[in-house]
XYZ file of C-alpha atoms in Angstrom:
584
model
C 25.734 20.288 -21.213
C 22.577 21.714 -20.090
C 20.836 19.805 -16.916
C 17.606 21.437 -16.081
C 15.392 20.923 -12.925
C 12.939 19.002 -14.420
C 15.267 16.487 -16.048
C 16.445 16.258 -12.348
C 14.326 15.346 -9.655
C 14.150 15.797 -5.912
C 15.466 12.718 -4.437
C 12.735 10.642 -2.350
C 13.000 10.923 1.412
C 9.317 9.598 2.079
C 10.289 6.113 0.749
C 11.965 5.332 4.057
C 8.483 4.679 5.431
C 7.140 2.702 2.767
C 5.785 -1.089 4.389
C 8.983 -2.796 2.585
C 11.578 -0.468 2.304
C 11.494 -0.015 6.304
C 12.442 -3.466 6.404
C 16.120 -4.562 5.559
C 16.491 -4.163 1.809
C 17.350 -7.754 0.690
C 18.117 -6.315 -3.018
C 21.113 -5.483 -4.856
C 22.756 -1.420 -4.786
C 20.565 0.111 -7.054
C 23.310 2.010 -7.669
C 23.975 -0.014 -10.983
C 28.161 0.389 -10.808
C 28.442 -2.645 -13.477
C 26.152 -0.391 -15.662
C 28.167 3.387 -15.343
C 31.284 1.394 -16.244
C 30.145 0.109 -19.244
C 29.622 3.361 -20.633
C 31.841 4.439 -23.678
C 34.520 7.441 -22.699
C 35.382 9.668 -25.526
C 38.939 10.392 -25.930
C 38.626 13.737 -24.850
C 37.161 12.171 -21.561
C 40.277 9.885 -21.390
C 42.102 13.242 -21.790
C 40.644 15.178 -19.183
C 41.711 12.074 -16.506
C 45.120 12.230 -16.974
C 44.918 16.115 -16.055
C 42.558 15.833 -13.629
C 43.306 14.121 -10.288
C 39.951 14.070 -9.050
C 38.509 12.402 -12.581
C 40.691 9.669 -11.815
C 38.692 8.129 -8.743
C 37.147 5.311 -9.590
C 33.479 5.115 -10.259
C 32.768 3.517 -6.940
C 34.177 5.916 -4.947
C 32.704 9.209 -6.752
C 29.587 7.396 -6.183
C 30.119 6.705 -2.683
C 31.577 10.333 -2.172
C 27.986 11.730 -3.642
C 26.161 9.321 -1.631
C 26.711 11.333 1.787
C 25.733 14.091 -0.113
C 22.383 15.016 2.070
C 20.867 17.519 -0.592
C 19.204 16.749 -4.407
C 20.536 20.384 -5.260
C 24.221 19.509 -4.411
C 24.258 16.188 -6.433
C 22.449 18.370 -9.469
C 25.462 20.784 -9.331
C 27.848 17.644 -9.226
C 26.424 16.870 -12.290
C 27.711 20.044 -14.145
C 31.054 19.398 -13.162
C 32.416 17.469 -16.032
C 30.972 14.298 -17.916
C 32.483 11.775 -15.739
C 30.546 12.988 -12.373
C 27.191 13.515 -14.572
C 27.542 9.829 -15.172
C 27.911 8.641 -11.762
C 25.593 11.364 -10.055
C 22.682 11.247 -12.353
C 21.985 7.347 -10.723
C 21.507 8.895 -7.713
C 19.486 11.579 -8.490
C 16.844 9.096 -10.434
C 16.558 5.922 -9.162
C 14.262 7.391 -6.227
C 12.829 10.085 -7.966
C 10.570 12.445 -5.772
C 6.241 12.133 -6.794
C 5.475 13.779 -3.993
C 3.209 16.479 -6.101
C 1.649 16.811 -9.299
C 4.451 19.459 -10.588
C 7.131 17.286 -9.479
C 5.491 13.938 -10.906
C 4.763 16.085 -14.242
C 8.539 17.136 -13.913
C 9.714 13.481 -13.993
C 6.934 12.031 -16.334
C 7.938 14.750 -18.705
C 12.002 13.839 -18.773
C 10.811 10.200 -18.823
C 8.893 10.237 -22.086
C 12.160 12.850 -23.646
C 13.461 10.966 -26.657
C 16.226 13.370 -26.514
C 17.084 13.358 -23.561
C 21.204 12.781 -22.729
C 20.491 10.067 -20.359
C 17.728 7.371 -20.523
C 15.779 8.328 -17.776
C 13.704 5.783 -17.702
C 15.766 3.049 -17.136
C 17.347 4.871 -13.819
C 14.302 4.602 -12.021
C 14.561 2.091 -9.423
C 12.045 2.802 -6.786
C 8.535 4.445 -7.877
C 5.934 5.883 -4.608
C 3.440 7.435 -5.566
C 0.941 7.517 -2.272
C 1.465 10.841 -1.531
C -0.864 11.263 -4.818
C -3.165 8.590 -3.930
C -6.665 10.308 -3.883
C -5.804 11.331 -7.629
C -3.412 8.933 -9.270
C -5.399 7.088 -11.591
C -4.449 4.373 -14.568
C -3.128 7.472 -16.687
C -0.889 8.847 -13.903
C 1.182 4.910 -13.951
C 0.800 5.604 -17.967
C 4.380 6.940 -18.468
C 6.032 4.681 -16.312
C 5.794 1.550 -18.324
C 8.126 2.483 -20.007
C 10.573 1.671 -16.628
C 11.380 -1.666 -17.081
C 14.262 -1.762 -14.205
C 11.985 -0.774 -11.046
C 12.780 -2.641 -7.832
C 9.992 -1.305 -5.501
C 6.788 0.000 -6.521
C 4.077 1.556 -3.965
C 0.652 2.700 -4.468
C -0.458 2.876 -1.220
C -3.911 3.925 -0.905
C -4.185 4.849 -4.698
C -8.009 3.327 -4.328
C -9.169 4.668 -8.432
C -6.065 2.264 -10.209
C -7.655 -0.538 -11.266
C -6.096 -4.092 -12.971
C -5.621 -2.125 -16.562
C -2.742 0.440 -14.533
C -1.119 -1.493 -12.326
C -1.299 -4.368 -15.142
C 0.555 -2.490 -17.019
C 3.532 -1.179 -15.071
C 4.240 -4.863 -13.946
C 4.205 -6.588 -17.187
C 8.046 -6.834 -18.095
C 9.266 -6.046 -14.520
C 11.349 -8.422 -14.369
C 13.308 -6.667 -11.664
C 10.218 -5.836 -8.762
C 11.441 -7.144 -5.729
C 8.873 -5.228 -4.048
C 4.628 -4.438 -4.735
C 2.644 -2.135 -2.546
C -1.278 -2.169 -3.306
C -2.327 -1.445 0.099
C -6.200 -0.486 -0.049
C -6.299 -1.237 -4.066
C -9.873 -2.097 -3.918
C -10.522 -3.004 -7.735
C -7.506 -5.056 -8.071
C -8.375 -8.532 -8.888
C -6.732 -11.905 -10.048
C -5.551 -10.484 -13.285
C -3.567 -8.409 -11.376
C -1.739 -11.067 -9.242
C -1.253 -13.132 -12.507
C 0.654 -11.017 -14.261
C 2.847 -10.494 -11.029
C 3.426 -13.983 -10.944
C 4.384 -14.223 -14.993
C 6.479 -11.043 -14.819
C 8.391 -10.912 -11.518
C 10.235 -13.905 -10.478
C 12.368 -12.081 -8.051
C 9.779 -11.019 -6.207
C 10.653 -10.996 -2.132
C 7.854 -8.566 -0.891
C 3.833 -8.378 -1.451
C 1.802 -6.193 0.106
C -1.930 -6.607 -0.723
C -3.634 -5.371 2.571
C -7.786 -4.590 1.590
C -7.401 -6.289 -1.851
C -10.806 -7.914 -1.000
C -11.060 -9.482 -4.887
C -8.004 -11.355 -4.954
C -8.316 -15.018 -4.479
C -6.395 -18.371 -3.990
C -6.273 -18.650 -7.780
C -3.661 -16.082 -7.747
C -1.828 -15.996 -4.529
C -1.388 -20.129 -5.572
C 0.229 -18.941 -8.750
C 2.472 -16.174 -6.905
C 3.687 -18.612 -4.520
C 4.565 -21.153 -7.709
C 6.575 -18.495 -9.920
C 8.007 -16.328 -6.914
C 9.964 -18.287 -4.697
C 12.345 -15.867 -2.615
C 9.452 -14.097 -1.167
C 9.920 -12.909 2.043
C 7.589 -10.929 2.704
C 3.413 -11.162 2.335
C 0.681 -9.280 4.384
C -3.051 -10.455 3.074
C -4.742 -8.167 5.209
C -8.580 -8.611 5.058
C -8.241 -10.785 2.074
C -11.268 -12.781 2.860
C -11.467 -15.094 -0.100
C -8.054 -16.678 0.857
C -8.459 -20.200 2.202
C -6.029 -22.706 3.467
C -5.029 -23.938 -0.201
C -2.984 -20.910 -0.713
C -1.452 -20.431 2.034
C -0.732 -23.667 2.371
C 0.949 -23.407 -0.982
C 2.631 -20.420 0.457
C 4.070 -22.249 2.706
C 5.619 -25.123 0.619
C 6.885 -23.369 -2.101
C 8.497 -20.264 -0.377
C 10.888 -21.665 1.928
C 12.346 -18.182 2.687
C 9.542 -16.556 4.064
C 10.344 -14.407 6.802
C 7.060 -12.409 7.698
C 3.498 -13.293 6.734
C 0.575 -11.150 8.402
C -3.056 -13.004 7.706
C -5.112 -10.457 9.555
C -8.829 -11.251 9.581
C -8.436 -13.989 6.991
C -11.194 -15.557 8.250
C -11.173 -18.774 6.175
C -7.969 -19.760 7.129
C -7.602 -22.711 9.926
C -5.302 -24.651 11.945
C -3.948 -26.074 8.525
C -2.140 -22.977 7.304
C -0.666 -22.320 10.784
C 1.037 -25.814 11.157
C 2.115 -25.565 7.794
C 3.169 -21.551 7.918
C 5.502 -22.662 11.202
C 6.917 -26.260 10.775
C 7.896 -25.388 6.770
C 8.837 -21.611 8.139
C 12.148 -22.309 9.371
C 13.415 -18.794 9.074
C 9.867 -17.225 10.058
C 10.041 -14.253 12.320
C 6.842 -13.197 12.300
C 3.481 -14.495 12.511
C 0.153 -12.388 12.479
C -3.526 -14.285 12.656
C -5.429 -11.684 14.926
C -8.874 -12.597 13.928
C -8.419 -15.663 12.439
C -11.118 -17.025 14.429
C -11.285 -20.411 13.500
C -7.911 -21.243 14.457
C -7.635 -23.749 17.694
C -5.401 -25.611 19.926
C -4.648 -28.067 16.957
C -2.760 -25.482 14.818
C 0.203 -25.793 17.418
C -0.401 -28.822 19.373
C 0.201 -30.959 15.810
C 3.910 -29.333 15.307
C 6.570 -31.428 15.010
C 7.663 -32.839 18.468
C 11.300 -31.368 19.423
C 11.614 -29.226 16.981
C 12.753 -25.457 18.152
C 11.395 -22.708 15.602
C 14.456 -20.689 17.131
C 13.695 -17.556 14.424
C 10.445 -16.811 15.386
C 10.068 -13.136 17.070
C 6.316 -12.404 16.710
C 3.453 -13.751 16.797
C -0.231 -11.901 17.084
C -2.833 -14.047 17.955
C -5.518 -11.479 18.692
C -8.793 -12.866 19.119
C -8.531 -16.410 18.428
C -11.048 -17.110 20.454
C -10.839 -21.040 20.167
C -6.837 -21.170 21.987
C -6.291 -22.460 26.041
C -3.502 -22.866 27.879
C -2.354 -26.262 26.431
C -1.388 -24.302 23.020
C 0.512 -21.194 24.540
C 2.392 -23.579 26.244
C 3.180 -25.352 22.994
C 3.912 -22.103 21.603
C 6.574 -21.330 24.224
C 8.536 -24.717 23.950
C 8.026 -24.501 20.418
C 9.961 -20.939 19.978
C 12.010 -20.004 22.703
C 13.373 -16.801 21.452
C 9.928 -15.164 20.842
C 10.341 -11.374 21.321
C 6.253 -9.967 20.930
C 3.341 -12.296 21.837
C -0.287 -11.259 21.893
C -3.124 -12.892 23.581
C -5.649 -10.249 23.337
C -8.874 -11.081 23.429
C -7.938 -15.097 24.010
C -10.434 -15.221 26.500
C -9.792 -18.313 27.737
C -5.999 -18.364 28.842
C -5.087 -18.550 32.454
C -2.665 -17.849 34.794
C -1.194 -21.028 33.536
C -0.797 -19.334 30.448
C 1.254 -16.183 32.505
C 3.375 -19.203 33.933
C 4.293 -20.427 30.591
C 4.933 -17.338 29.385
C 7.503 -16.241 31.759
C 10.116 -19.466 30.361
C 10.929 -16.661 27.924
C 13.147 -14.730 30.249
C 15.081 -11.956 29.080
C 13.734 -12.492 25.513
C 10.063 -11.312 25.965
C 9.280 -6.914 24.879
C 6.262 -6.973 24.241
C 3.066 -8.212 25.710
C -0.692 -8.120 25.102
C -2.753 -9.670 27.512
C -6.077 -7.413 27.002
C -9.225 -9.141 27.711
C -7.532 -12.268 29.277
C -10.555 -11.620 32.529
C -8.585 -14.980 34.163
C -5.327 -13.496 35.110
C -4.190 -13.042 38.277
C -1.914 -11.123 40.737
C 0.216 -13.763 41.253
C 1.041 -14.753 37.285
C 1.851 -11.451 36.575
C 4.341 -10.798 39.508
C 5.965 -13.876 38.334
C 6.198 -12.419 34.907
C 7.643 -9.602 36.045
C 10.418 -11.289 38.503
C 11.090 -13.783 35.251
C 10.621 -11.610 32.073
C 12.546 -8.212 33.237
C 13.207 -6.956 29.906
C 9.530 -6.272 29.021
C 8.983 -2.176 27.699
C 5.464 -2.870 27.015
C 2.465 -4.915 28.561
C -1.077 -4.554 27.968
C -3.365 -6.467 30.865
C -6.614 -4.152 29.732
C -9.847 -5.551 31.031
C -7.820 -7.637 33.440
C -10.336 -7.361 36.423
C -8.827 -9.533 38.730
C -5.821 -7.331 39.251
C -5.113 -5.079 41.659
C -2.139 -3.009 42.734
C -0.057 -5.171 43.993
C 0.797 -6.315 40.160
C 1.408 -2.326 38.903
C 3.658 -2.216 42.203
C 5.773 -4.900 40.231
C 5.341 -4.125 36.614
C 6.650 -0.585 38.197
C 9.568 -2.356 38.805
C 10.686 -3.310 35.267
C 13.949 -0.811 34.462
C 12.956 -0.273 30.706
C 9.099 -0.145 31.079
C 8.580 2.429 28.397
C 4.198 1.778 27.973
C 1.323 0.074 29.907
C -1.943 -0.262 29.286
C -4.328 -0.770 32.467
C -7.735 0.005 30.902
C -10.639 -1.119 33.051
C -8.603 -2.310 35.478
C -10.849 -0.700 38.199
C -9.342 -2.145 41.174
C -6.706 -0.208 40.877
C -5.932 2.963 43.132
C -3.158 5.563 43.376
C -1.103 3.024 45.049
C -0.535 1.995 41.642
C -0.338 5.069 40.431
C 2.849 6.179 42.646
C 4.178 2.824 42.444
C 4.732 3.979 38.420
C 5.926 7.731 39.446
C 9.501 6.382 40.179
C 11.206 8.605 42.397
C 14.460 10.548 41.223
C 17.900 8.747 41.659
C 20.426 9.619 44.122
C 21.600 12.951 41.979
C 18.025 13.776 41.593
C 17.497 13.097 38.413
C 14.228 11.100 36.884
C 14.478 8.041 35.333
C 11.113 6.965 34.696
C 11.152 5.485 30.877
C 7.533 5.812 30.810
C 5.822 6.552 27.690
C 2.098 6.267 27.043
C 0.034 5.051 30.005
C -3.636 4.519 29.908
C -5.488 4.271 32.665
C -8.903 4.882 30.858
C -12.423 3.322 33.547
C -9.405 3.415 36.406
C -12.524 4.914 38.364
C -10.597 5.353 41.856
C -8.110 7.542 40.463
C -7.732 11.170 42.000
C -5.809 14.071 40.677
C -3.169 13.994 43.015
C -1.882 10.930 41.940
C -2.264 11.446 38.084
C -0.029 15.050 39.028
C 2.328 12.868 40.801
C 2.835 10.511 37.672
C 3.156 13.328 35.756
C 5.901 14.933 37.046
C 7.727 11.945 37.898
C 7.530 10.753 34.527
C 9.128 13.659 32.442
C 9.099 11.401 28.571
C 5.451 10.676 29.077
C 3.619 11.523 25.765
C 0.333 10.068 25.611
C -2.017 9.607 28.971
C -5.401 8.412 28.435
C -7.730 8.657 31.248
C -11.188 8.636 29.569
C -13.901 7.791 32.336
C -12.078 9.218 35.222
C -14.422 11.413 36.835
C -11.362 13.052 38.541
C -10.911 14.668 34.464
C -13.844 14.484 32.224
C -15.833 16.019 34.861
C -13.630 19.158 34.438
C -14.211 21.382 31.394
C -10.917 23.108 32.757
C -8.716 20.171 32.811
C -10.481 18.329 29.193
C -9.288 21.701 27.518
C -6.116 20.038 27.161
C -7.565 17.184 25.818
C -7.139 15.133 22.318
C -10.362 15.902 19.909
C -12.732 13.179 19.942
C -13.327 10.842 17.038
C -15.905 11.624 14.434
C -17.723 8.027 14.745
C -17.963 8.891 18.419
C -21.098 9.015 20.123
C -22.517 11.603 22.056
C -22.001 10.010 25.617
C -18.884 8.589 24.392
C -17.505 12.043 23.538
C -18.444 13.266 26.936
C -16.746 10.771 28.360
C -13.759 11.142 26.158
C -10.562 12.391 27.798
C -7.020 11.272 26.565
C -4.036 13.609 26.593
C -1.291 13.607 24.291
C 2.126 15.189 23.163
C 1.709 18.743 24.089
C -1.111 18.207 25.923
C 0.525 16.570 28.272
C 2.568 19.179 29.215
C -0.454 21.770 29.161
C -1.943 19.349 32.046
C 1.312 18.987 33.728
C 1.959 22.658 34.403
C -1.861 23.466 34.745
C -1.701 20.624 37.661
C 1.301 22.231 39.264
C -0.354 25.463 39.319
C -3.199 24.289 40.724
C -3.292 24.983 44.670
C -6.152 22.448 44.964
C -3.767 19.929 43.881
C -0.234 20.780 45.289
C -1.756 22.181 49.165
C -0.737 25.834 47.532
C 2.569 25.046 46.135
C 2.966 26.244 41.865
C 5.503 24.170 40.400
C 5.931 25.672 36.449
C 9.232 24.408 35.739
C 11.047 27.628 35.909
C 13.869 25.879 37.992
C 14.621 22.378 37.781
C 16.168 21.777 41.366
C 12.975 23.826 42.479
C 10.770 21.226 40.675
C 12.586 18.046 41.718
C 12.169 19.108 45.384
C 8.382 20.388 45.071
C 8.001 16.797 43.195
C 9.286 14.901 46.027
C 7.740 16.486 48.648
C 4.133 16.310 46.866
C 4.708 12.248 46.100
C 6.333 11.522 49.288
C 3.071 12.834 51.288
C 0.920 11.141 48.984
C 2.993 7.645 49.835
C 2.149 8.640 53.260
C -1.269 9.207 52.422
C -1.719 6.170 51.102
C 0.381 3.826 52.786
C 2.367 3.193 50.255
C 6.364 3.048 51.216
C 9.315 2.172 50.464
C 9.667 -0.933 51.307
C 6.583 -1.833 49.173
C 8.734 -0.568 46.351
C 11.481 -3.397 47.148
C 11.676 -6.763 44.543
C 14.231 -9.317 44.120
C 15.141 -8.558 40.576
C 17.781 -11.284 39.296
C 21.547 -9.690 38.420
C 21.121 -9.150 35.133
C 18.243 -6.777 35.623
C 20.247 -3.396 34.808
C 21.729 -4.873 31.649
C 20.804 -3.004 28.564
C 19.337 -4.749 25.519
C 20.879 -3.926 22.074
C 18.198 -6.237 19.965
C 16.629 -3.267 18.444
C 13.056 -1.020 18.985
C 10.260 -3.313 20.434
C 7.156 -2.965 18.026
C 4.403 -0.841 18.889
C 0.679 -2.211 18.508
């Protein structure tokens, strides 16, 4: 048997970051076992397994043998060993097959549509990407694959020419999608949607983000014919009201993540409905859902925990006080990410609230919240000491003494002080944690911005820098200290495009290697270090140069040790096994 190249394609490695495949794959194997064994064996086959120890393993395990096979080109080979591996190798090779380019989709379109072919091709395929092609792929390019009736997941992210005739199409007698990416699909409409909700009852994921056309017509009928979704982000879908969602929300009772981004018809209805019906709901997105108020949480069902929830964005719902974050808190206990951005009207009472979380609370986004204090936040920190990021941009009322505490959090990993122009160096050094007892640095920090920090010097920006040795991304844009320096905004990130003149000028945010670049160009700069070039050519060299440089700025600035002292409760070294905190 003859297996050529193009009948076997590169396995997909890209899928991994597809919108529903990076979440935990709720389907079946889509290895198909049940399927290889009910091929017919020849009776030369049966012939060859009584001579052949190895033909004798069972179908499972060959197939979980190939399976830590890391390379397409080893599994093809596997294939030419006899009949029986062909069989249970070819599954792998296909149901993932690589579109990555227009030679290898031509490759896989062309062994699709082979009548001859020794395997039906087309029926292997299992999970179909095809946005690496999206600024050509076009109704013809989906042509060939309706004849794959068996596909599980199917994105088309960014393919902005398919229209409702393509992707029409491919769905009708998918009976199998568990999973539809249409991100930024434009011209897809309700005819679209419909024949989603005729064709794919098993449906657990929907992704329709920017599929401005679509209306409650449709989404009403999805939620009435697909009942195990999971899974639905309506992104900028401005035509969807409250009667879908609501419907959503009765008729899909295991919905686990729903993102309504700047669906700006939707109100305090959908929410009450999305969270007391939601009983496994773990995430929550309405940023920009402006006409949601108090109401949407104040009218949930008294006593009831919503124990599952993990995330909820509330970004610029402008109409929410205190009285509903405190709902929100006794409401779901076990929330893990809360934003508040832009929820202008939230106090410190808010902060307090907040902090009955504990141990559970990552993530915070307090941006724009212009009523927060020094003393909420140092309560947050004393209460909430797992937090590894926090976001108090715009927070005007703040001054160091809160970054001396938020220093203090063990697994701070990024902090975002923008506009925050009280602040000084203090802060600054307070964040440059000094090396443990063997000298080593511990600082977790990550991305800090510090952008409008106007009484920031260069001294203590070089001291943050080398204390923190995983920092990646530093954005000090409006610093005079930096954007006043052509020499020191060489290292700096490209403006954007849309950018204005004065905004480019005032443009100066450093990141990944250009963070080193500043760090060594600091150290070798005797106007910064009194004379003293630290470029890393000996780390005990550095660590001591460090110390010196951040214990006379301390001095300098009065800031010492004993301002570095909190009361952190026992537990505050523990580690945290719960997974990677999401990233905004």
């Amino acid at each position: 048997m003859s297996i050529s190249s193009s009948s076997s394609p590169e396995r997909a490695v890209y899928d991994d970051t597809d919108f529903f495949t990076a979440q935990r794959n709720d389907s079946q194997s889509s290895l198909g076992v049940a399927s290889l064994r009910d091929m017919t064996m020849s009776s030369s086959l049966e012939f060859e397994h009584r001579i052949s120890p190895v033909s004798r393993l069972p179908p499972e395990l060959l197939i979980y043998c190939f399976t830590k096979l890391s390379s397409s080109t080893d599994l093809k080979r596997c294939m030419l060993v006899s009949k029986t591996w062909s069989r249970n190798a070819v599954d792998l090779l296909w149901h993932r097959p690589l579109c990555s380019d227009w030679d290898k989709l031509e490759n896989v379109t062309h062994s699709i549509k082979e009548e001859s072919s020794y395997y039906p091709y087309y029926s292997l395929v299992k999970r179909l990407n095809l946005s690496n092609l999206s600024d050509q792929a076009n109704d013809g390019t989906l042509q060939p694959f309706t004849l794959c009736k068996r596909i599980e997941r199917l994105t088309l992210t960014g393919c902005a020419q398919l229209t409702d005739h393509g992707v029409g199409s491919i769905v009708r007698g998918s009976n199998s999608l568990l999973a539809l990416d249409i991100t930024g699909l434009d011209a897809i409409t309700d005819h679209t949607m419909a024949a989603v909700a005729e064709n794919c009852p098993r449906l657990q994921g929907l992704n329709i983000t920017d599929c401005s056309k679509v209306t409650d017509e449709s989404l009403t009928a999805i939620a009435q014919s697909c009942r195990h979704l999971k899974r639905l982000k309506l992104n900028n879908c401005t035509l969807i009201t409250d009667e879908s969602v609501t419907t959503v929300a009765r008729r899909c009772p295991a919905m686990l993540e729903i993102d309504l981004h700047n669906c700006r018809q939707i109100t305090d209805e959908s929410i009450t409905a999305l969270v007391s019906r939601g009983r496994h709901l773990r995430e929550l997105r309405v940023a920009h859902c402006s006409l949601i108020t108090d109401n949407a949480f104040l009218e949930l069902p008294m006593h009831l925990a919503f124990d599952s929830l993990r995330i909820l964005d509330l970004t610029a719902c402008f109409q929410l006080h205190d009285e509903a974050v405190e709902k929100i808190i006794d409401s779901s206990p076990r929330l893990r990410n809360l934003v508040l951005a832009k929820c202008k009207d939230i106090t410190d009472r808010s902060v307090y609230a907040i902090t009955k979380l504990g141990k559970n609370l990552h993530y915070i986004h307090l941006g724009h919240c212009a009523q927060i204090n020094d003393q909420a936040v140092c309560q947050l920190v004393a209460r909430c000491n797992r937090i590894r990021y926090i976001d108090l941009a715009c927070c005007h009322r703040l001054t160091d003494k809160s970054v001396k505490q938020l220093a203090t959090l063990p697994k701070l990993r990024r902090i975002g002080l923008v506009k925050c122009q009280s602040i000084t160096d203090q802060s600054i050094l307070a964040l440059a944690k000094p090396p443990d007892s063997s000298g080593r640095l511990h600082s977790l920090l990550e991305r800090v911005h510090l952008s409008y920090c106007v009484h920031l010097t260069l001294q203590g920006i070089h001291a943050l820098l080398l204390r923190c040795d995983k920092l990646t991304h530093l954005s000090l844009t409006g610093v005079q200290a930096f954007f006043l320096r052509e020499d020191l905004t060489t290292f700096c990130r490209v403006p954007p495009e849309e950018f204005t003149e004065h905004q480019r000028n005032m443009f100066c945010v450093f990141s990944g290697p250009g963070v080193n670049k500043l760090r060594e160009y600091l150290s070798a700069d005797p106007s910064v270090n009194g004379g003293t070039a630290t470029m890393y050519d000996d780390r005990e060299g550095e660590d001591q140069d460090a110390d010196q440089q951040v214990t006379g700025m301390m001095n300098a600035t009065g800031l010492g040790v004993d301002d570095d002292d909190v009361n952190e409760d026992d537990e505050a070294g523990e580690g945290s096994q719960d997974g990677v905190e999401a990233d905004s």
